[in-house]
Coordinates of C-alpha atoms in Angstrom, one line a residue:
Chain A
X157 CA 12.2 120.8 91.7
X158 CA 9.2 118.7 92.8
X159 CA 7.5 115.7 91.3
X160 CA 4.0 115.8 92.6
X161 CA 2.9 112.4 91.2
X162 CA 1.7 110.2 94.1
X163 CA 2.9 106.6 94.1
X164 CA 1.3 103.7 96.0
X165 CA 4.6 102.6 97.4
X166 CA 8.1 104.1 97.4
X167 CA 10.9 101.8 98.2
X168 CA 14.1 103.2 99.7
X169 CA 17.1 101.2 98.6
X170 CA 17.6 99.2 95.4
X171 CA 19.6 96.3 96.7
X172 CA 18.4 92.7 96.2
X173 CA 15.5 93.1 98.7
X174 CA 14.5 96.5 97.3
X175 CA 14.4 95.0 93.8
X176 CA 12.3 92.0 94.9
X177 CA 10.0 94.3 96.9
X178 CA 9.5 96.4 93.7
X179 CA 8.6 93.2 91.8
X180 CA 6.1 92.0 94.4
X181 CA 4.5 95.4 94.7
X182 CA 4.2 95.6 90.9
X183 CA 2.6 92.1 90.9
X184 CA 0.1 93.4 93.5
X185 CA -0.8 96.2 90.9
X186 CA 0.7 99.0 93.0
X187 CA 2.5 101.9 91.4
X188 CA 6.1 101.7 92.5
X189 CA 9.0 104.0 92.8
X190 CA 12.5 102.8 93.8
X191 CA 15.1 105.3 95.1
X192 CA 18.8 104.6 95.6
X193 CA 21.9 106.7 96.4
X194 CA 24.2 104.9 93.9
X195 CA 24.2 105.3 90.2
X196 CA 23.3 101.6 89.7
X197 CA 20.8 99.2 91.3
X198 CA 22.1 96.3 93.3
X199 CA 23.3 97.8 96.6
X200 CA 26.1 96.0 98.4
X201 CA 26.1 93.2 95.8
X202 CA 27.1 95.4 93.0
X203 CA 29.1 97.9 95.0
X204 CA 31.1 95.6 97.2
X205 CA 31.3 92.1 95.8
X206 CA 29.8 91.7 92.3
X207 CA 32.1 88.8 91.4
X208 CA 31.5 86.8 94.6
X209 CA 29.4 83.7 94.6
X210 CA 26.4 83.5 96.9
X211 CA 25.3 80.0 97.9
X212 CA 22.2 80.6 100.0
X213 CA 19.6 82.1 97.7
X214 CA 16.7 79.7 97.2
X215 CA 16.7 78.1 93.8
X216 CA 20.3 79.0 93.0
X217 CA 23.0 76.4 93.9
X218 CA 25.4 79.3 93.5
X219 CA 25.0 82.6 91.8
X220 CA 27.4 85.5 91.3
X221 CA 26.2 88.6 93.1
X222 CA 25.9 90.7 90.0
X223 CA 24.1 88.0 88.1
X224 CA 21.6 87.8 91.0
X225 CA 21.1 91.6 90.7
X226 CA 20.6 91.3 87.0
X227 CA 17.8 88.7 87.2
X228 CA 16.2 90.6 90.1
X229 CA 16.2 93.7 88.0
X230 CA 14.7 91.8 85.1
X231 CA 12.0 90.4 87.4
X232 CA 11.2 93.9 88.9
X233 CA 11.1 95.6 85.5
X234 CA 8.2 93.4 84.4
X235 CA 6.0 96.0 86.0
X236 CA 8.0 99.1 85.0
X237 CA 8.8 100.6 88.3
X238 CA 10.0 104.2 88.3
X239 CA 13.7 104.0 89.4
X240 CA 15.5 107.1 90.7
X241 CA 19.2 106.6 91.0
X242 CA 21.9 109.0 92.5
X243 CA 19.4 110.2 95.0
X244 CA 19.8 109.9 98.8
X245 CA 16.6 110.2 100.9
X246 CA 17.3 112.8 103.5
X247 CA 13.9 113.1 105.1
X248 CA 10.5 111.4 105.2
X249 CA 7.5 113.4 106.6
X250 CA 3.9 112.2 107.0
X251 CA 1.6 114.8 105.6
X252 CA -1.8 115.8 107.0
X253 CA -3.7 113.5 104.6
X254 CA -1.6 110.5 105.8
X255 CA 0.6 110.3 102.7
X256 CA 4.3 110.8 102.8
X257 CA 6.7 113.3 101.4
X258 CA 10.2 112.0 100.8
X259 CA 12.9 114.6 100.3
X260 CA 16.1 113.6 98.6
X261 CA 19.2 115.6 97.6
X262 CA 17.5 116.2 94.3
X263 CA 13.8 116.7 94.8
X264 CA 10.6 115.7 96.7
X265 CA 8.7 112.4 96.1
X266 CA 5.1 111.6 97.2
X267 CA 3.9 108.2 98.3
X268 CA 1.0 106.6 100.0
X269 CA 3.3 104.1 101.8
X270 CA 7.0 103.6 102.2
X271 CA 9.1 100.4 102.4
X272 CA 12.6 100.9 103.6
X273 CA 15.0 98.3 102.2
X274 CA 18.1 100.4 102.8
X275 CA 20.4 97.6 104.0
X276 CA 23.4 99.1 105.8
X277 CA 22.5 102.6 104.6
X278 CA 23.3 104.9 101.7
X279 CA 26.5 103.9 99.9
X280 CA 28.8 106.6 98.7
X281 CA 32.2 106.4 97.1
X282 CA 35.1 107.0 99.5
X283 CA 36.3 110.4 98.5
X284 CA 39.7 111.6 97.6
X285 CA 40.9 113.8 100.6
X286 CA 42.7 116.6 98.7
X287 CA 41.8 120.2 99.3
X288 CA 40.4 121.3 95.9
X289 CA 39.0 117.8 94.9
X290 CA 35.4 118.8 95.3
X291 CA 35.7 121.6 92.7
X292 CA 36.4 119.0 89.9
X293 CA 33.9 116.4 91.0
X294 CA 31.7 115.2 88.1
X295 CA 33.8 117.4 85.7
X296 CA 37.2 115.7 85.4
X297 CA 37.3 113.9 88.8
X298 CA 35.2 110.7 88.5
X299 CA 34.1 108.3 91.2
X300 CA 32.1 106.3 88.6
X301 CA 32.6 105.8 84.9
X302 CA 29.4 105.7 82.9
X303 CA 30.8 105.9 79.4
X304 CA 34.4 104.9 78.5
X305 CA 34.3 106.9 75.3
X306 CA 34.4 110.2 77.2
X307 CA 38.0 109.4 77.9
X308 CA 39.0 109.0 74.3
X309 CA 42.4 110.5 73.7
X310 CA 42.6 111.8 77.2
X311 CA 45.4 111.4 79.8
X312 CA 43.9 109.6 82.7
X313 CA 45.2 109.0 86.2
X314 CA 43.4 106.1 88.1
X315 CA 43.8 105.8 91.9
X316 CA 43.2 102.7 93.9
X317 CA 44.4 99.1 94.4
X318 CA 41.2 97.1 94.2
X319 CA 39.4 95.4 91.4
X320 CA 37.6 98.5 90.3
X321 CA 40.8 100.6 89.9
X322 CA 42.6 97.8 88.1
X323 CA 39.7 96.9 85.8
X324 CA 39.1 100.6 84.9
X325 CA 42.7 101.1 84.1
X326 CA 42.7 98.1 81.8
X327 CA 39.4 99.2 80.2
X328 CA 40.7 102.7 79.6
X329 CA 44.0 101.6 78.2
X330 CA 42.9 101.1 74.6
X331 CA 40.7 104.2 74.6
X332 CA 42.6 106.9 76.5
X333 CA 45.8 108.6 75.2
X334 CA 47.7 107.4 78.3
X335 CA 46.7 105.7 81.5
X336 CA 48.6 105.9 84.8
X337 CA 47.6 103.9 87.9
X338 CA 48.8 104.9 91.3
X339 CA 48.2 103.0 94.6
X340 CA 49.3 103.7 98.1
X341 CA 50.9 100.3 98.5
X342 CA 53.1 98.1 96.4
X343 CA 50.6 95.2 96.5
X344 CA 47.3 95.4 94.6
X345 CA 44.3 93.6 96.2
X346 CA 42.6 93.1 92.8
X347 CA 42.3 89.6 91.4
X348 CA 45.7 88.0 90.5
X349 CA 44.6 87.6 86.9
X350 CA 43.8 91.3 86.6
X351 CA 47.1 92.3 88.1
X352 CA 48.9 90.0 85.6
X353 CA 47.1 91.7 82.7
X354 CA 48.0 95.0 84.2
X355 CA 51.7 94.1 84.2
X356 CA 51.5 93.1 80.5
X357 CA 49.6 96.3 79.6
X358 CA 50.9 99.8 78.7
X359 CA 49.3 101.2 81.8
X360 CA 52.0 103.2 83.7
X361 CA 51.8 101.8 87.2
X362 CA 53.4 103.7 90.1
X363 CA 53.5 102.5 93.7
X364 CA 53.5 103.4 96.6
X365 CA 52.2 106.8 95.5
X366 CA 49.1 109.0 96.1
X367 CA 47.6 112.3 95.0
X368 CA 49.3 115.2 96.7
X369 CA 47.7 118.1 94.9
X370 CA 45.5 118.8 92.0
X371 CA 46.7 121.7 89.8
X372 CA 44.2 123.2 87.4
X373 CA 41.9 126.1 86.5
X374 CA 38.2 126.4 87.5
X375 CA 37.0 123.9 84.9
X376 CA 39.8 121.5 84.2
X377 CA 42.6 119.6 85.8
X378 CA 46.0 120.3 84.2
X379 CA 48.5 118.4 86.4
X380 CA 48.6 116.2 89.4
X381 CA 51.3 116.4 92.0
X382 CA 51.9 112.7 92.8
X383 CA 53.8 112.0 96.0
X384 CA 55.4 108.9 97.5
X385 CA 53.6 107.4 100.6
X386 CA 55.9 107.7 103.6
X387 CA 58.6 109.1 101.4
X388 CA 60.0 112.3 99.9
X389 CA 59.7 111.6 96.2
X390 CA 57.2 113.6 94.1
X391 CA 56.5 114.1 90.4
X392 CA 54.2 116.1 88.3
X393 CA 51.9 114.3 85.8
X394 CA 50.0 116.0 82.9
X395 CA 46.4 114.8 83.4
X396 CA 43.0 115.5 81.9
X397 CA 40.9 113.2 84.0
X398 CA 41.3 111.7 87.5
X399 CA 39.4 108.4 88.3
X400 CA 39.3 107.6 92.0
X401 CA 38.3 104.0 93.1
X402 CA 38.8 103.9 96.9
X403 CA 35.7 101.7 97.5
X404 CA 32.6 102.7 99.3
X405 CA 31.5 104.1 102.7
X406 CA 28.1 103.7 104.2
X407 CA 26.1 104.8 107.2
X408 CA 22.4 104.9 108.1
X409 CA 22.8 108.7 108.2
X410 CA 19.7 110.7 108.1
X411 CA 17.4 107.7 108.4
X412 CA 18.0 107.8 112.2
X413 CA 16.3 111.2 112.4
X414 CA 12.9 110.2 110.8
X415 CA 11.3 109.3 114.1
X416 CA 11.7 105.5 113.5
X417 CA 12.5 103.2 116.5
X418 CA 16.1 102.1 116.0
X419 CA 18.0 99.3 117.8
X420 CA 21.7 98.8 117.1
X421 CA 21.6 100.6 113.7
X422 CA 18.5 98.7 112.6
X423 CA 14.8 99.7 112.3
X424 CA 12.6 97.8 114.7
X425 CA 9.6 96.1 113.0
X426 CA 6.9 93.7 114.1
X427 CA 5.8 90.5 112.4
X428 CA 4.0 92.6 109.8
X429 CA 7.2 94.5 108.9
X430 CA 5.5 97.6 110.3
X431 CA 7.7 100.2 111.9
X432 CA 6.5 102.5 114.7
X433 CA 5.2 104.9 112.0
X434 CA 2.0 103.6 110.4
X435 CA 2.5 103.4 106.6
X436 CA 6.2 102.9 106.8
X437 CA 7.6 99.4 106.6
X438 CA 11.1 97.9 106.6
X439 CA 12.5 94.7 105.1
X440 CA 15.9 93.2 104.6
X441 CA 19.1 93.9 106.5
X442 CA 17.9 97.3 107.7
X443 CA 15.2 95.9 109.9
X444 CA 15.4 93.9 113.1
X445 CA 13.0 91.8 115.3
X446 CA 13.5 89.0 117.7
X447 CA 15.3 86.2 115.9
X448 CA 16.3 88.3 112.9
X449 CA 18.9 86.8 110.6
X450 CA 20.5 89.2 108.2
X451 CA 20.5 87.3 105.0
X452 CA 19.3 88.0 101.5
X453 CA 17.1 84.9 101.8
X454 CA 15.4 86.3 104.9
X455 CA 14.8 89.7 103.2
X456 CA 13.2 88.0 100.2
X457 CA 10.7 86.6 102.7
X458 CA 10.1 89.9 104.5
X459 CA 9.4 91.8 101.2
X460 CA 6.0 90.2 100.4
X461 CA 4.9 90.6 104.0
X462 CA 5.7 94.4 103.9
X463 CA 4.1 94.8 100.4
X464 CA 0.9 92.9 101.4
X465 CA 0.5 95.1 104.4
X466 CA 1.1 98.3 102.3
X467 CA -1.4 97.1 99.7
X468 CA -4.2 96.9 102.3
X469 CA -3.4 100.5 103.3
X470 CA -3.5 101.8 99.7
X471 CA -6.6 99.7 98.9
X472 CA -8.5 98.8 102.0
X473 CA -10.7 96.4 99.9
X474 CA -7.6 94.4 98.8
X475 CA -6.9 91.1 100.3
X476 CA -3.8 90.7 102.4
X477 CA -3.0 87.6 100.5
X478 CA -4.2 87.9 97.0
X479 CA -3.2 84.4 95.9
X480 CA -0.2 82.8 94.3
X481 CA 1.8 84.3 91.4
X482 CA 0.7 81.5 89.2
X483 CA -2.8 82.8 89.3
X484 CA -1.9 86.5 89.8
X485 CA -0.1 86.7 86.5
X486 CA -3.2 85.3 84.9
X487 CA -5.4 88.1 86.3
X488 CA -3.1 91.0 87.3
X489 CA -5.9 93.3 88.6
X490 CA -5.9 91.6 92.0
Chain B
X530 CA 56.9 96.8 115.6
X531 CA 53.9 94.9 117.0
X532 CA 50.6 95.7 115.2
X533 CA 47.3 95.1 116.8
X534 CA 43.8 95.0 115.3
X535 CA 40.2 94.6 116.3
X536 CA 36.7 95.2 114.8
X537 CA 34.4 98.0 116.1
X538 CA 31.3 95.8 116.3
X539 CA 29.1 98.9 117.0
X540 CA 29.6 100.0 113.4
X541 CA 30.2 96.7 111.6
X542 CA 27.5 95.9 109.0
X543 CA 28.4 92.3 108.4
X544 CA 29.2 92.8 104.8
X545 CA 32.1 90.3 104.9
X546 CA 34.6 92.5 103.0
X547 CA 37.2 92.1 105.8
X548 CA 36.9 88.3 105.9
X549 CA 37.4 88.2 102.2
X550 CA 40.5 90.3 102.3
X551 CA 42.0 88.8 105.5
X552 CA 40.5 85.4 106.2
X553 CA 43.3 84.6 108.7
X554 CA 42.4 87.7 110.7
X555 CA 38.6 88.1 110.6
X556 CA 35.5 85.9 110.8
X557 CA 31.9 86.2 111.7
X558 CA 30.6 85.7 115.2
X559 CA 27.3 84.2 116.2
X560 CA 25.5 87.6 115.7
X561 CA 26.9 87.8 112.2
X562 CA 29.4 90.6 113.2
X563 CA 33.0 90.4 112.2
X564 CA 35.6 89.8 114.9
X565 CA 39.4 89.5 115.1
X566 CA 40.1 85.7 115.3
X567 CA 43.4 86.1 117.2
X568 CA 41.9 86.7 120.6
X569 CA 38.1 86.9 120.1
X570 CA 38.3 90.6 119.2
X571 CA 40.0 91.9 122.3
X572 CA 42.8 93.3 120.2
X573 CA 45.6 92.3 122.6
X574 CA 47.4 89.8 120.4
X575 CA 49.9 91.2 117.9
X576 CA 49.3 89.9 114.3
X577 CA 51.8 88.1 112.3
X578 CA 54.0 90.4 110.3
X579 CA 53.1 88.7 107.0
X580 CA 49.4 89.4 107.6
X581 CA 49.9 93.2 107.7
X582 CA 49.2 93.5 104.0
X583 CA 45.9 91.6 104.4
X584 CA 45.0 93.8 107.3
X585 CA 45.6 97.0 105.3
X586 CA 43.4 95.5 102.5
X587 CA 40.7 94.9 105.1
X588 CA 40.9 98.4 106.4
X589 CA 40.8 99.8 102.8
X590 CA 37.8 97.7 101.9
X591 CA 35.7 98.2 105.1
X592 CA 32.7 100.5 104.1
X593 CA 32.2 101.6 107.7
X594 CA 35.8 102.0 108.8
X595 CA 35.2 99.4 111.5
X596 CA 38.6 97.6 111.2
X597 CA 40.9 99.3 113.7
X598 CA 44.7 99.1 113.8
X599 CA 47.2 100.2 116.4
X600 CA 50.7 99.9 117.7
X601 CA 49.3 99.2 121.1
X602 CA 47.0 96.6 122.5
X603 CA 43.3 97.6 122.4
X604 CA 42.0 95.9 125.6
X605 CA 38.7 95.6 123.8
X606 CA 38.3 99.3 123.2
X607 CA 38.2 100.2 119.4
X608 CA 38.6 103.9 120.2
X609 CA 42.2 103.2 121.0
X610 CA 43.1 103.0 117.3
X611 CA 46.0 105.3 116.6
X612 CA 47.2 106.8 113.4
X613 CA 49.0 103.7 112.1
X614 CA 46.8 103.5 109.1
X615 CA 47.7 102.8 105.5

């Protein structure tokens, strides 16, 4: 499937810097598309530490990571960017007319300029390493939960020891028919408070156990063989759905093959945030230059530089600096 | 059994997950990369037994599998990690 619509700028990565880039490009009256590999915006902040406080974002004495993502999303959405989630950009090619074709695992996108705000690369859930797991993925093996109600009256096995696993087990408890939580070790690394709630709940907690085998037909899981870690004990559990929360893995992956100059896993840019490929810019943790400091705060500064440069490529008559937001919002055609 | 650890700084993305799970074992260096506090990331100093749980949490949570664990000293070479994983 191909979407031929040409955007002024396509932003790869919807973490904090990608979201702010989308806002700033929208404010500069550019048509904006934002692509991310995860099912939600927010990048590392939402995937790795949504509940952690961040203390070095200008204007916020302290802010929880997810709350920062929420306000950045609200800010970006003022200009209604097109947001494509669950898509990993696999290749970027410059076409003869100077525009770009971005190919994802889903389709092709077309853009006059590209800004890469991919942070540490495309995040993916750490997968369950059991032979036939892939067969059940997105059917009854879930790495993400979008709608709790799909588990109504189902028998659910949750795997993992972090906050996500414990929180999902607790959220599923009143909805599912029965919930079992297994973890490879006896100690959970989730918040103490969540673990206390877990102990008081009806969730059947078994440690130190892991999934040994998935037993089922082509469409549905019927049973899970659960086995003791470093032990001999096994038991069979009747299960309709398997929820796996083993955290996330990331790597720059295909980005390294797009012809960009890379230094120590980062894209080399100049003071204009230009990469070695004209029309492609980078901002945030994914880029590097002399003196680079990898902070959200720095990325927020780099985003308007990249956008302003991209704007002059899309519209050669546009000013690099069109003025302050106080006046831009009053006359948004600049 | 002595357990050793170090961080593969070639793959570390400075996300801070290890320092949050195991603050007595890992911290950031001047470049913002994580390192094993015990001996400046050489991986030659066995960790305290009561920190093994924290280490396993850090290994579980690292999105780039950069936290290494071994029964033998690393001598600064993260590729020496053996199969002593969680």
